[in-house]
C-alpha cells in the first residue's frame, strides 16, 4: 500500500460525504466509555468553543462519540457529512466544519479543469449546510502538479469567485485548509499561511477564509503565535495536533497550546477550535478530554 492509500485522514475525507451512521459499540466498550465520562469535569471555562474532528475517532461509533463529546463539554463534532448531521442535532451538537462537497485534498481549486465539477458540488451542498444551521464548509487548494504559486493563486481565485455568490447568498464561508506538504500531504499547494491569504485577497469576499491547522503550519513555517496575530482576519477556524507525530497535545510534543489558545482569544476570535490529533494511548477519550482541558484557557 502506498503512502497516499495509507493516509487515514485522506481515506476518511473521501468517504465522508456519503458516510452512514456507525453501528453501536460492543457492550464492554460502551461501559468503558460511560465510566470515562463520569470522571470528566463538570464545566469548562467557556472562553473557547471546543470541537473535535470525527475522523480521529472512526473506531468509536458516532453516537457514542456524540455522548462522550457532550460529557466532555465539546460543542461540535466536525468533518461530518450530511448523513451524520441529524445525529449531531439529537445531542445538541454543532458541526463547526462540515464536509460533503469537493473532490478531496489533492484535486482542488487550483486546477481550472476541475472548476465546473467543484462548483456543481458546492452549489448542491452549500444550501444544505445553511439549512442545517451551519456556517462553514471545508475546501482545498489541491496539489501543485508543477503549478507555480502565483498561477495557483490565480486559478483558485478564478474558480472560487464563481461559487462566492452561492456562499454569500446562504451565509456560508468556504474555508480553505492549510496543510503541510513536507510530511503528510506531499505537493499540496496551500502549505503556507501567506499563500492562503493571497487567495482570500484575490477572491475579495468575506465568504472565503482559511482553516489554520496549527500542526501543519508548525511543520511548514513555525512562528505560530506571530502568524495568528498577523493573519487572524483571514482565519475562520483552527485545528490542533501535536508536533511531531500529530498525536496528543501534551508535554510529549513541542507546542505549548495554552499560549497559542490565549493568542487566538486575544485576536477576538469567537469561533471553534477543533481537536485533530490522533490519540496514541489506548483510552482515546481520555486523550481527547486532556486535549480539551489543555486548550481551555
Coordinates of C-alpha atoms in Angstrom, one line a residue:
X1 CA 0.0 0.0 0.0
X2 CA 1.4 3.4 -1.0
X3 CA 1.6 6.5 1.2
X4 CA -1.4 8.0 -0.5
X5 CA -3.6 5.0 0.2
X6 CA -2.3 4.6 3.8
X7 CA -3.2 8.1 5.0
X8 CA -6.2 7.7 7.3
X9 CA -7.4 11.2 7.0
X10 CA -7.3 11.2 3.2
X11 CA -9.3 7.9 3.1
X12 CA -11.8 9.3 5.6
X13 CA -12.3 12.6 3.7
X14 CA -13.0 10.7 0.5
X15 CA -15.8 8.8 2.2
X16 CA -17.3 11.5 4.5
X17 CA -19.9 12.9 2.0
X18 CA -21.7 9.6 2.0
X19 CA -20.9 8.1 5.4
X20 CA -23.8 6.5 7.1
X21 CA -24.3 6.2 10.9
X22 CA -21.9 3.8 12.6
X23 CA -23.2 0.7 14.5
X24 CA -23.4 0.5 18.2
X25 CA -20.3 -0.3 20.2
X26 CA -19.9 -3.7 21.9
X27 CA -21.3 -3.5 25.5
X28 CA -17.9 -3.7 27.1
X29 CA -16.5 -0.7 25.2
X30 CA -19.7 1.2 25.8
X31 CA -19.4 0.6 29.5
X32 CA -15.8 1.8 29.4
X33 CA -16.8 5.0 27.6
X34 CA -19.5 5.7 30.2
X35 CA -17.1 5.1 33.0
X36 CA -14.7 7.6 31.5
X37 CA -17.5 10.1 31.0
X38 CA -18.3 10.0 34.7
X39 CA -14.8 11.2 35.5
X40 CA -15.0 14.3 33.3
X41 CA -15.1 17.8 34.8
X42 CA -18.4 19.5 35.5
X43 CA -17.7 22.6 33.4
X44 CA -15.2 24.3 31.2
X45 CA -14.3 27.9 31.4
X46 CA -16.4 28.9 28.4
X47 CA -13.8 31.1 26.7
X48 CA -13.0 28.5 23.9
X49 CA -15.6 26.8 21.8
X50 CA -14.3 23.3 21.7
X51 CA -14.8 20.9 18.8
X52 CA -13.3 17.6 17.6
X53 CA -12.7 16.1 14.2
X54 CA -14.7 12.9 13.6
X55 CA -12.0 11.0 11.6
X56 CA -9.6 10.8 14.5
X57 CA -12.1 8.6 16.3
X58 CA -13.5 6.5 13.5
X59 CA -13.3 3.3 15.6
X60 CA -15.8 4.7 18.0
X61 CA -19.5 4.6 17.0
X62 CA -20.7 8.1 16.0
X63 CA -23.4 8.2 18.6
X64 CA -21.1 7.1 21.4
X65 CA -18.7 9.8 20.3
X66 CA -21.5 12.3 20.5
X67 CA -22.4 11.2 24.0
X68 CA -18.8 11.5 25.1
X69 CA -18.4 14.9 23.5
X70 CA -21.4 16.3 25.4
X71 CA -20.0 15.0 28.7
X72 CA -16.5 16.4 28.0
X73 CA -18.0 19.8 27.2
X74 CA -17.5 19.9 23.4
X75 CA -19.9 21.9 21.4
X76 CA -19.2 20.4 18.0
X77 CA -18.1 17.4 16.1
X78 CA -16.7 18.4 12.7
X79 CA -15.7 16.9 9.4
X80 CA -19.0 15.1 9.5
X81 CA -21.2 14.7 6.4
X82 CA -24.9 15.3 5.8
X83 CA -25.8 11.8 6.8
X84 CA -24.4 12.4 10.3
X85 CA -25.9 15.9 10.9
X86 CA -29.2 14.6 12.3
X87 CA -27.4 12.6 15.0
X88 CA -25.4 15.7 16.0
X89 CA -28.7 17.6 16.4
X90 CA -30.1 14.8 18.5
X91 CA -27.3 15.6 21.0
X92 CA -27.4 19.3 20.6
X93 CA -24.0 19.4 18.9
X94 CA -22.9 21.8 16.2
X95 CA -20.8 20.8 13.1
X96 CA -18.2 23.6 13.1
X97 CA -16.6 22.4 9.8
X98 CA -19.0 20.3 7.7
X99 CA -17.8 18.0 5.0
X100 CA -19.7 16.9 2.0
X101 CA -18.6 18.7 -1.2
X102 CA -15.5 18.8 -3.3
X103 CA -13.1 16.2 -4.8
X104 CA -10.8 15.6 -1.9
X105 CA -7.5 17.2 -0.8
X106 CA -5.4 16.6 -3.9
X107 CA -7.9 17.7 -6.5
X108 CA -8.9 21.3 -5.7
X109 CA -9.5 24.8 -6.8
X110 CA -6.0 25.4 -8.3
X111 CA -7.0 23.2 -11.3
X112 CA -9.3 25.0 -13.7
X113 CA -10.2 21.7 -15.3
X114 CA -12.0 20.8 -12.1
X115 CA -13.8 24.1 -11.6
X116 CA -17.0 23.0 -13.2
X117 CA -17.3 19.9 -11.2
X118 CA -16.3 21.6 -8.0
X119 CA -18.8 24.4 -8.5
X120 CA -21.6 21.9 -9.1
X121 CA -20.7 20.0 -6.0
X122 CA -20.6 23.1 -3.7
X123 CA -23.7 24.5 -5.3
X124 CA -25.5 21.4 -4.2
X125 CA -24.1 21.2 -0.7
X126 CA -23.9 24.8 0.5
X127 CA -27.7 25.2 0.7
X128 CA -27.9 22.0 2.8
X129 CA -25.2 23.4 5.1
X130 CA -27.2 26.6 5.6
X131 CA -30.4 24.7 6.1
X132 CA -28.8 22.7 8.8
X133 CA -27.8 25.9 10.5
X134 CA -24.0 25.5 9.9
X135 CA -21.8 28.4 8.8
X136 CA -18.8 26.9 7.0
X137 CA -17.7 24.2 4.7
X138 CA -14.2 23.0 4.1
X139 CA -12.3 23.2 0.7
X140 CA -8.8 22.6 -0.6
X141 CA -6.3 24.1 -3.0
X142 CA -5.3 20.8 -4.5
X143 CA -1.8 19.6 -5.3
X144 CA 0.6 21.7 -7.3
X145 CA 1.3 19.2 -10.1
X146 CA 4.0 21.6 -11.4
X147 CA 1.9 24.7 -10.9
X148 CA 3.8 27.7 -9.6
X149 CA 2.4 29.6 -6.6
X150 CA 1.3 32.7 -8.4
X151 CA -0.6 30.7 -11.0
X152 CA -2.1 28.6 -8.2
X153 CA -3.5 31.7 -6.5
X154 CA -4.9 33.0 -9.8
X155 CA -6.6 29.6 -10.6
X156 CA -8.1 29.3 -7.1
X157 CA -9.4 32.8 -7.2
X158 CA -10.9 32.3 -10.6
X159 CA -12.9 29.3 -9.5
X160 CA -13.8 30.5 -6.0
X161 CA -15.2 33.7 -7.4
X162 CA -17.8 31.7 -9.3
X163 CA -19.1 30.0 -6.2
X164 CA -19.0 33.1 -4.0
X165 CA -22.5 34.3 -5.0
X166 CA -23.9 31.0 -3.7
X167 CA -21.8 31.1 -0.5
X168 CA -22.8 34.7 0.1
X169 CA -26.5 34.1 -0.5
X170 CA -26.6 31.4 2.1
X171 CA -24.2 32.9 4.5
X172 CA -21.7 30.0 4.3
X173 CA -17.9 30.5 4.5
X174 CA -15.7 28.5 2.1
X175 CA -12.8 27.6 4.4
X176 CA -9.6 26.5 2.6
X177 CA -7.4 24.3 4.8
X178 CA -3.7 25.0 5.2
X179 CA -1.8 21.6 5.2
X180 CA 1.8 20.7 5.3
X181 CA 3.5 19.4 2.1
X182 CA 6.5 18.2 4.0
X183 CA 5.2 15.2 5.9
X184 CA 1.6 14.4 5.3
X185 CA 0.4 15.9 2.0
X186 CA 3.2 15.9 -0.5
X187 CA 2.8 18.6 -3.2
X188 CA -0.2 20.3 -1.6
X189 CA -0.2 23.9 -2.6
X190 CA -1.9 25.8 0.3
X191 CA 1.0 24.9 2.5
X192 CA 1.8 28.4 3.8
X193 CA -0.4 31.0 5.5
X194 CA 0.7 33.9 3.3
X195 CA -0.2 31.9 0.2
X196 CA -3.7 31.3 1.5
X197 CA -4.1 34.9 2.5
X198 CA -3.3 35.9 -1.1
X199 CA -6.0 33.6 -2.3
X200 CA -8.5 35.3 0.0
X201 CA -7.4 38.7 -1.1
X202 CA -7.7 37.7 -4.8
X203 CA -11.2 36.4 -4.3
X204 CA -12.3 39.6 -2.5
X205 CA -15.1 38.2 -0.4
X206 CA -15.8 37.7 3.3
X207 CA -17.0 34.2 2.5
X208 CA -13.6 32.8 1.7
X209 CA -11.4 32.2 4.7
X210 CA -8.6 29.9 6.0
X211 CA -8.6 26.9 8.2
X212 CA -5.3 27.4 10.1
X213 CA -4.2 24.0 11.2
X214 CA -1.6 24.6 13.9
X215 CA 0.0 21.2 13.5
X216 CA 0.5 21.6 9.8
X217 CA 1.7 25.2 9.9
X218 CA 4.2 24.4 12.7
X219 CA 5.8 21.9 10.4
X220 CA 5.9 24.3 7.4
X221 CA 6.7 27.7 8.9
X222 CA 6.6 27.7 12.7
X223 CA 6.2 31.1 14.3
X224 CA 2.6 30.1 15.1
X225 CA 1.6 32.9 17.5
X226 CA 3.0 35.7 15.5
X227 CA 1.4 34.3 12.3
X228 CA -2.0 34.1 14.0
X229 CA -1.7 37.7 15.2
X230 CA -0.8 38.9 11.8
X231 CA -3.3 37.0 9.7
X232 CA -6.2 36.4 12.0
X233 CA -8.7 38.4 9.9
X234 CA -8.3 35.8 7.2
X235 CA -8.7 32.8 9.6
X236 CA -12.2 31.4 10.5
X237 CA -11.2 28.1 12.0
X238 CA -8.4 26.4 13.9
X239 CA -7.2 22.7 14.3
X240 CA -4.8 21.3 16.8
X241 CA -2.3 18.5 16.7
X242 CA 0.9 17.5 18.5
X243 CA 4.3 18.1 16.7
X244 CA 5.9 15.9 15.8
X245 CA 3.7 13.0 15.1
X246 CA 0.2 14.6 15.2
X247 CA -0.6 12.9 18.5
X248 CA -1.6 14.1 21.9
X249 CA -1.0 17.9 22.5
X250 CA 0.6 17.4 26.0
X251 CA 4.1 17.8 27.2
X252 CA 5.2 15.0 24.8
X253 CA 5.4 17.4 21.9
X254 CA 7.0 20.8 21.1
X255 CA 4.0 23.2 21.0
X256 CA 2.6 24.9 24.1
X257 CA -1.1 25.1 23.4
X258 CA -2.2 27.2 26.3
X259 CA -0.2 30.1 25.0
X260 CA -1.5 29.5 21.5
X261 CA -5.1 29.5 22.7
X262 CA -4.6 32.7 24.6
X263 CA -3.1 34.3 21.5
X264 CA -6.1 33.2 19.4
X265 CA -8.6 34.6 22.0
X266 CA -6.7 37.9 22.1
X267 CA -7.5 38.4 18.4
X268 CA -11.2 38.5 19.3
X269 CA -11.8 35.1 17.8
X270 CA -15.2 33.6 18.8
X271 CA -15.3 30.5 16.5
X272 CA -14.4 26.9 17.2
X273 CA -11.1 25.2 17.9
X274 CA -11.1 21.6 16.6
X275 CA -9.0 18.9 18.2
X276 CA -7.4 17.0 15.3
X277 CA -4.8 14.8 16.8
X278 CA -4.6 11.0 16.5
X279 CA -4.5 9.6 20.0
X280 CA -1.7 7.1 20.7
X281 CA -3.0 6.0 24.0
X282 CA -5.5 3.1 24.3
X283 CA -8.0 5.3 26.1
X284 CA -8.7 7.7 23.3
X285 CA -11.4 9.6 25.0
X286 CA -9.1 10.3 28.0
X287 CA -6.7 11.8 25.5
X288 CA -9.5 13.9 24.0
X289 CA -10.5 15.1 27.4
X290 CA -6.9 16.1 28.2
X291 CA -6.6 18.0 24.9
X292 CA -9.7 20.0 25.6
X293 CA -8.6 20.8 29.1
X294 CA -5.1 21.9 27.8
X295 CA -6.9 24.3 25.4
X296 CA -9.5 25.5 27.9
X297 CA -7.7 28.8 28.9

